[in-house]
Coordinates of N, CA and C in Angstrom, one line a residue:
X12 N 104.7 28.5 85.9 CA 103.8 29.6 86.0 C 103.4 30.0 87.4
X13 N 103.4 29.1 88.3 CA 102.9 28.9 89.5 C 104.3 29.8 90.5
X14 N 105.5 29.5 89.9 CA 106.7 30.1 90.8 C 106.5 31.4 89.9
X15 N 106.0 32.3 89.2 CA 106.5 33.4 89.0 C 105.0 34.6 89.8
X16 N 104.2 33.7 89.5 CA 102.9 34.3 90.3 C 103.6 34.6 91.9
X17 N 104.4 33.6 92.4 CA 104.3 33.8 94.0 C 105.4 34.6 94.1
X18 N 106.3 34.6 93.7 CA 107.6 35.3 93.1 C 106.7 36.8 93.1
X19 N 106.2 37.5 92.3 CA 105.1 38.5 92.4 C 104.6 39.1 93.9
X20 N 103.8 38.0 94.0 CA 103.0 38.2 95.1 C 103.9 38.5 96.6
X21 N 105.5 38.0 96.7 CA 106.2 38.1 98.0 C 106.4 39.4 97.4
X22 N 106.7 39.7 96.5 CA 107.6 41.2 96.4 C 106.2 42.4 96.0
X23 N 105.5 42.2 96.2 CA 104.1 43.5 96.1 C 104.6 44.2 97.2
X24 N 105.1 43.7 98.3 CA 104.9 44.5 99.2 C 105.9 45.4 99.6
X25 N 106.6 44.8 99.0 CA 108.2 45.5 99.0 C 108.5 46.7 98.8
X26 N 107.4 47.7 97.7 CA 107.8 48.5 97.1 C 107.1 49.1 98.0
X27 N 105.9 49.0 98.7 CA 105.4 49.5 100.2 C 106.3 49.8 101.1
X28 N 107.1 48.7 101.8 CA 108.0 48.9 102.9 C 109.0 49.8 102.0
X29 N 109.8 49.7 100.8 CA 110.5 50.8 100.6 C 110.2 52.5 101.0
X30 N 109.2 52.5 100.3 CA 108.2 54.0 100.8 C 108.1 54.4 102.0
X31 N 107.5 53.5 102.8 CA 107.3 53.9 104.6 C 108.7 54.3 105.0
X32 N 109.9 53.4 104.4 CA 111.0 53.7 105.1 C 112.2 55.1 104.5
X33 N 111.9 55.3 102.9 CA 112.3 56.6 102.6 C 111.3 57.7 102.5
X34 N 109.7 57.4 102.4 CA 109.3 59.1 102.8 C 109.6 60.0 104.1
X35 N 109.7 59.0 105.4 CA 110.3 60.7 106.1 C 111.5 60.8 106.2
X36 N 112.4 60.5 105.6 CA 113.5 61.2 104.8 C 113.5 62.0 103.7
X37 N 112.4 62.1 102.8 CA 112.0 62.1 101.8 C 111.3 63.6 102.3
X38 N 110.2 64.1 103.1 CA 110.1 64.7 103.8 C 111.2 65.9 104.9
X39 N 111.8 64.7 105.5 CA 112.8 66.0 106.6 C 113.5 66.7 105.4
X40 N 114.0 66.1 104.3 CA 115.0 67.1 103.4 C 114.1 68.1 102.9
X41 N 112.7 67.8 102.8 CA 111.7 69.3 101.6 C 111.8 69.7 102.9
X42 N 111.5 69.3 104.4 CA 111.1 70.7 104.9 C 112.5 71.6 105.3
X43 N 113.6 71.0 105.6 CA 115.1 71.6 106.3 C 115.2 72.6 104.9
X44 N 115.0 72.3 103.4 CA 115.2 72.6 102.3 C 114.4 74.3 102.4
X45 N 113.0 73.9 102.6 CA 112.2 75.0 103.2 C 112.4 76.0 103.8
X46 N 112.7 75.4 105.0 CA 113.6 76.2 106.6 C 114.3 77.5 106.3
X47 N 115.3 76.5 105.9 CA 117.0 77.5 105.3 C 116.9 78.2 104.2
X48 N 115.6 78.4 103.1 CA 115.6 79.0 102.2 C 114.5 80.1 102.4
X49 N 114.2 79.7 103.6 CA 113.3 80.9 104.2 C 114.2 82.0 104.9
X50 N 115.1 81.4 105.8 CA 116.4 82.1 106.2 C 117.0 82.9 105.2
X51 N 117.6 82.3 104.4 CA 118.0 83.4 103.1 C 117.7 84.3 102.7
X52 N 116.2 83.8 102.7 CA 115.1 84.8 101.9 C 115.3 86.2 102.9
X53 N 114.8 85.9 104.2 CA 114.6 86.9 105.2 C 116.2 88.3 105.5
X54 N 117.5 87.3 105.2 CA 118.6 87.6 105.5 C 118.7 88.0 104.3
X55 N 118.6 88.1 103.0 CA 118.5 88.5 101.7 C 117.7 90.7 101.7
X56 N 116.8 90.2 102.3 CA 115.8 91.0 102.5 C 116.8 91.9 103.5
X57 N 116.8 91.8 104.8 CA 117.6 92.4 105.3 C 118.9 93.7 104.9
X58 N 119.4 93.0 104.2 CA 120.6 92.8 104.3 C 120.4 93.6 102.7
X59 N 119.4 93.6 102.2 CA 119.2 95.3 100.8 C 118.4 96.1 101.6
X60 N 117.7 96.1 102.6 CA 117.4 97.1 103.3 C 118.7 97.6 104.3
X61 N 119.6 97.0 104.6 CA 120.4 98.1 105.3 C 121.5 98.1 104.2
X62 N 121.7 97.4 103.4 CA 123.0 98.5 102.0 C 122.3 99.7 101.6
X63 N 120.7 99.8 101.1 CA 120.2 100.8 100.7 C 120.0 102.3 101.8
X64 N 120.0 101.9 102.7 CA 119.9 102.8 104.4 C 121.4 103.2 103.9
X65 N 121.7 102.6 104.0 CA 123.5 103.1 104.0 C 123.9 104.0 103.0
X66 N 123.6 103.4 102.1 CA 124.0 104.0 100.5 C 123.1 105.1 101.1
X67 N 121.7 105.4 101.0 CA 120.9 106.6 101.3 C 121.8 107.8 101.8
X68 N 121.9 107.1 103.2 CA 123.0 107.9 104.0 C 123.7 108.7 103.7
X69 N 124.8 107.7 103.3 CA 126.5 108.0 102.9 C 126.0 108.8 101.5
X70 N 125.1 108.8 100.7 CA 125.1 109.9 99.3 C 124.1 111.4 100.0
X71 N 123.8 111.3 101.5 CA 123.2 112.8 102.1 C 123.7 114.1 101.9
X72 N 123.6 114.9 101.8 CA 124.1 116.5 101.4 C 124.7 116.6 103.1
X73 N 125.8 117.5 103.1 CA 126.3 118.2 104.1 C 125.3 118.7 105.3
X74 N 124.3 119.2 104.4 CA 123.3 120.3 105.0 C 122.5 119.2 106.0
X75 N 122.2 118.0 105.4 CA 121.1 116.9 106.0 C 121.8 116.4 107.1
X76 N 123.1 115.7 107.1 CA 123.6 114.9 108.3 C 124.1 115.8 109.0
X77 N 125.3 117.1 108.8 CA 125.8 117.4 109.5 C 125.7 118.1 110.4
X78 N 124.2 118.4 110.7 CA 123.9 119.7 111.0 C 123.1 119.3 112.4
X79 N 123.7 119.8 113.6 CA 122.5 119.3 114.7 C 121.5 119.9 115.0
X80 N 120.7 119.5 115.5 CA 119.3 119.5 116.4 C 119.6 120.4 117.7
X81 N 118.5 121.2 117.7 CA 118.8 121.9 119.1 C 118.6 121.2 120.5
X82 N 117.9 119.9 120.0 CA 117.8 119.1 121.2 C 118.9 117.9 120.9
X83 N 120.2 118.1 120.3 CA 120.6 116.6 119.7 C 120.0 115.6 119.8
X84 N 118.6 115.6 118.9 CA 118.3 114.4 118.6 C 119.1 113.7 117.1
X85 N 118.4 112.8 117.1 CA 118.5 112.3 115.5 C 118.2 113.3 114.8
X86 N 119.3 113.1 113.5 CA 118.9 114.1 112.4 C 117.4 113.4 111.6
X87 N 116.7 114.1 111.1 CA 116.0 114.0 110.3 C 116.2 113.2 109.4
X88 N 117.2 113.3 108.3 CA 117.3 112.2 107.0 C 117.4 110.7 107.9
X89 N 117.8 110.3 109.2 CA 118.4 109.2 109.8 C 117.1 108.7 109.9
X90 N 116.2 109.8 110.5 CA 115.0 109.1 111.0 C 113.9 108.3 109.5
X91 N 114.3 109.0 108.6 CA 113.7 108.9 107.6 C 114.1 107.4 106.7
X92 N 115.3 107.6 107.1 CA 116.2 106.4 106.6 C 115.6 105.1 106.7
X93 N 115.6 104.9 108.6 CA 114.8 104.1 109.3 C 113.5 103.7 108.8
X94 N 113.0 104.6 108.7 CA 111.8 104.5 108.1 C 111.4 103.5 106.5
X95 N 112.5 103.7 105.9 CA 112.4 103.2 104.6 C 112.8 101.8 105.0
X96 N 114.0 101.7 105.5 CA 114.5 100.4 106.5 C 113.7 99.4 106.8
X97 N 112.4 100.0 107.7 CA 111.7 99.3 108.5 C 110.3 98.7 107.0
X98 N 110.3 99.9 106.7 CA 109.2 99.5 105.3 C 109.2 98.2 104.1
X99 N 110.9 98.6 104.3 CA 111.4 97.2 103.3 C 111.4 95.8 104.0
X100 N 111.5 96.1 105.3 CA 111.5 94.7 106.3 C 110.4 93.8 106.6
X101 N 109.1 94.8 106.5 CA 108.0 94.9 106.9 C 107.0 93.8 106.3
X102 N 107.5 93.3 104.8 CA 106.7 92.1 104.6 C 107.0 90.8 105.0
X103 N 108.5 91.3 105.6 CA 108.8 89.6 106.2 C 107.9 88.7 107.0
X104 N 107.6 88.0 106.9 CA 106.8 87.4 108.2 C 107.5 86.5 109.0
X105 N 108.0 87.1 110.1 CA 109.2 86.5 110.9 C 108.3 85.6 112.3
X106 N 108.0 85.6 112.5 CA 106.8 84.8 112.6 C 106.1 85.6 114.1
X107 N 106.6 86.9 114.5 CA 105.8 87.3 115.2 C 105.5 88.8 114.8
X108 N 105.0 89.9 115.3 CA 104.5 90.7 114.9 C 105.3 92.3 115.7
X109 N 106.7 92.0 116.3 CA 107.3 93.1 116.6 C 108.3 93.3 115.6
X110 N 108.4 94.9 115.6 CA 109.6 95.4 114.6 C 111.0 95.4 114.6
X111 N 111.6 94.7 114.0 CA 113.5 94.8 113.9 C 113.8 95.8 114.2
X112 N 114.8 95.9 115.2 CA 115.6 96.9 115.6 C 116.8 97.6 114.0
X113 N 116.3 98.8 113.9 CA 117.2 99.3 112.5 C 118.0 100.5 113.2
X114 N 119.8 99.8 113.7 CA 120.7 100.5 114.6 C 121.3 101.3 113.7
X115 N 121.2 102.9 113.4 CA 122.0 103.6 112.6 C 123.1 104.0 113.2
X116 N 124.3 104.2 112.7 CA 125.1 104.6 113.5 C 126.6 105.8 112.7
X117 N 126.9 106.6 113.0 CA 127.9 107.9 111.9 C 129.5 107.6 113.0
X118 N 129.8 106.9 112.3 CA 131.4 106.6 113.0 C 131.2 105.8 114.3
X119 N 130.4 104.8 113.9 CA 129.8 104.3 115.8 C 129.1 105.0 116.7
X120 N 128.6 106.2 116.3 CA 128.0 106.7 117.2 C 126.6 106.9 116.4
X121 N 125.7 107.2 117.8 CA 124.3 107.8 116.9 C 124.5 108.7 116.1
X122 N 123.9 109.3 115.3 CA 123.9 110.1 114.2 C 123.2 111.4 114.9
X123 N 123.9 112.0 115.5 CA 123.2 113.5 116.0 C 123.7 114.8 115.3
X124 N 124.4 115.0 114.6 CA 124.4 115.9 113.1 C 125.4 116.2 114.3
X125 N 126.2 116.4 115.0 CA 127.2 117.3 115.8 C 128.3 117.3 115.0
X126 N 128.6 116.5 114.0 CA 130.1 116.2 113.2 C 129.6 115.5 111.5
X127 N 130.4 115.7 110.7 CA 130.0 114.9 109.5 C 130.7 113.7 110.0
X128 N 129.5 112.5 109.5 CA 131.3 111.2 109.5 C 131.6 110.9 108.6
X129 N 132.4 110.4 108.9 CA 133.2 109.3 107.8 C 133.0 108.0 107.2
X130 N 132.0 107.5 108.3 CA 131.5 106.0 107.9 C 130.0 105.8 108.7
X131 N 129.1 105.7 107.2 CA 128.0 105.3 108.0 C 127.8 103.6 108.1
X132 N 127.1 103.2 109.5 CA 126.8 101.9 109.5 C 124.9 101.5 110.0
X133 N 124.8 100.8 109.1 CA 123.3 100.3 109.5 C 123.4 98.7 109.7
X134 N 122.7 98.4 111.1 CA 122.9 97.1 111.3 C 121.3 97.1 111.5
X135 N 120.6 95.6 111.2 CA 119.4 95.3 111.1 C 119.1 93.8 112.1
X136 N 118.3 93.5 112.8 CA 118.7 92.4 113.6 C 117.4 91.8 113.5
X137 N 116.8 90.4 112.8 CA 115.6 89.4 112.7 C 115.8 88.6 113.5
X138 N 114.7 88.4 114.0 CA 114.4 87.1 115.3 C 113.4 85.9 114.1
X139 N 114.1 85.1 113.3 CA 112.9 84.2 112.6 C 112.3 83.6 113.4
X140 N 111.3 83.1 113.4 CA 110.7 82.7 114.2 C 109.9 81.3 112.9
X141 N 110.3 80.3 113.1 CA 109.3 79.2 112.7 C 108.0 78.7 112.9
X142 N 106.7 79.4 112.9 CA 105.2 79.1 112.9 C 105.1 77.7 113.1
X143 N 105.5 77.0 111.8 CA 105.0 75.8 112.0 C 105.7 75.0 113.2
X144 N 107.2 74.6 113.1 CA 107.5 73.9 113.9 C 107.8 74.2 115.0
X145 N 107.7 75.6 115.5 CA 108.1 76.0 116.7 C 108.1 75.5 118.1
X146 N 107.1 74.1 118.1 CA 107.1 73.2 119.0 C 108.2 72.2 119.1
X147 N 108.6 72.1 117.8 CA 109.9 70.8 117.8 C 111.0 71.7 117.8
X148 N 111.4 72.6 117.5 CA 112.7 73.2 117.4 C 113.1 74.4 118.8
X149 N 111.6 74.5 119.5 CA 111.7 75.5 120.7 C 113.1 75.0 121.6
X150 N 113.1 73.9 121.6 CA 114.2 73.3 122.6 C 115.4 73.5 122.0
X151 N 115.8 73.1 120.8 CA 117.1 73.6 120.2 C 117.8 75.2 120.0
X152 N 116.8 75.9 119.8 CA 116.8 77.0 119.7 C 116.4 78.1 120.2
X153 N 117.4 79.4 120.5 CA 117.0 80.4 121.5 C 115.7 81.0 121.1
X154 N 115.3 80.9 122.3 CA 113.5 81.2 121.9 C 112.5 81.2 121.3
X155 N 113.3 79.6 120.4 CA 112.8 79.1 119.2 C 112.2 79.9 117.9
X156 N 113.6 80.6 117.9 CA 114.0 81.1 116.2 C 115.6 81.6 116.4
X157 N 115.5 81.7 115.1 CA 117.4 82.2 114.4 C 117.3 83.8 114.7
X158 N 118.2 84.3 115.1 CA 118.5 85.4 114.7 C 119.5 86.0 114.0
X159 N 119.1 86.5 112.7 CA 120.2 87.1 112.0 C 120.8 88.2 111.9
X160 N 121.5 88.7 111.5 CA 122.0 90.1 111.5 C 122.8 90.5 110.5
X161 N 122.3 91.6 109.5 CA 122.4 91.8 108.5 C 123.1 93.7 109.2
X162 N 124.5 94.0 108.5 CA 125.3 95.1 108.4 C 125.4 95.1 107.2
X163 N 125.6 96.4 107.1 CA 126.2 97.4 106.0 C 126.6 98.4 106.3
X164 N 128.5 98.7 106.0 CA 128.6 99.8 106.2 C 129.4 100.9 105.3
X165 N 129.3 101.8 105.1 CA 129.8 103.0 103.3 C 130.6 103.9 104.2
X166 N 132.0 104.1 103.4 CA 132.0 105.4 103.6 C 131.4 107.0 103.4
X167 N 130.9 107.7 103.7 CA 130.1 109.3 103.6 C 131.3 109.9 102.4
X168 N 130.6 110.1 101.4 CA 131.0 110.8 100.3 C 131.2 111.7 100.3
X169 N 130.2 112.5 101.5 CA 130.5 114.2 101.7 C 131.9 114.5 101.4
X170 N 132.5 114.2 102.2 CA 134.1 114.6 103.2 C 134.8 114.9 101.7

């Protein structure tokens, strides 16, 4: 009776040292698991905000894209585009408070109504930025966040 009590008593502790030695493993996988599913999330997001800019685009009337500005600016529907673009982006919390660059573009060029095109392209560009660990990961990473880049590009159904 005497060997099963001590038998017990060596191994109480065991199931201790197990734990100390697999919770931060146990740990680094929920938070990497975190991380990268934040990424997706963000690039997910992106990336239906510039198919929908696109699609917007590419289904425009003749009258809306093709037509220029007396000052060749941006047409109107482009700017408008952007706008919905930026709106959809807008809840991300990329962990700082400036806005994604939303690059429209009518055959590679800005969209100044001078020509109808043939292919619209919307490119969207996120700086993630990690809040919490931004201390440990600043050194690995460019200015400690990912940047992703979410395209979409349609051909213009007008033509």
């Amino acid at each position: 009776m005497n060997q099963i009590r001590n038998r017990r008593a060596r191994q109480s502790g065991v199931a201790a040292v197990e734990l100390a030695l697999i919770l931060p493993i146990l740990v680094f996988i929920i938070v990497i698991t975190a991380y990268f599913g934040r990424l997706f999330w963000h690039y997910t997001v992106a990336m239906k905000a510039a198919s929908d800019t696109a699609v917007l685009l590419a289904t425009a009337p003749r009258s809306e894209i093709g037509v220029a500005k007396a000052d060749l600016g941006e047409v109107d529907i482009v700017k408008f585009a952007r706008s919905i673009a930026q709106e959809e982006i807008s809840e991300l919390n990329r962990g700082d408070n400036a806005r994604p660059p939303v690059d429209i573009a009518c055959d590679g060029y800005p969209c100044r109504g001078t020509s109808v095109p043939a292919q619209i392209g919307v490119l969207i560009t996120l700086k993630v930025i990690d809040p919490v660990f931004a201390g440990y990961t600043g050194d690995f990473l460019e200015d400690g966040g990912i940047t992703l880049h979410a395209e979409a590009k349609v051909q213009y159904v007008g033509n």
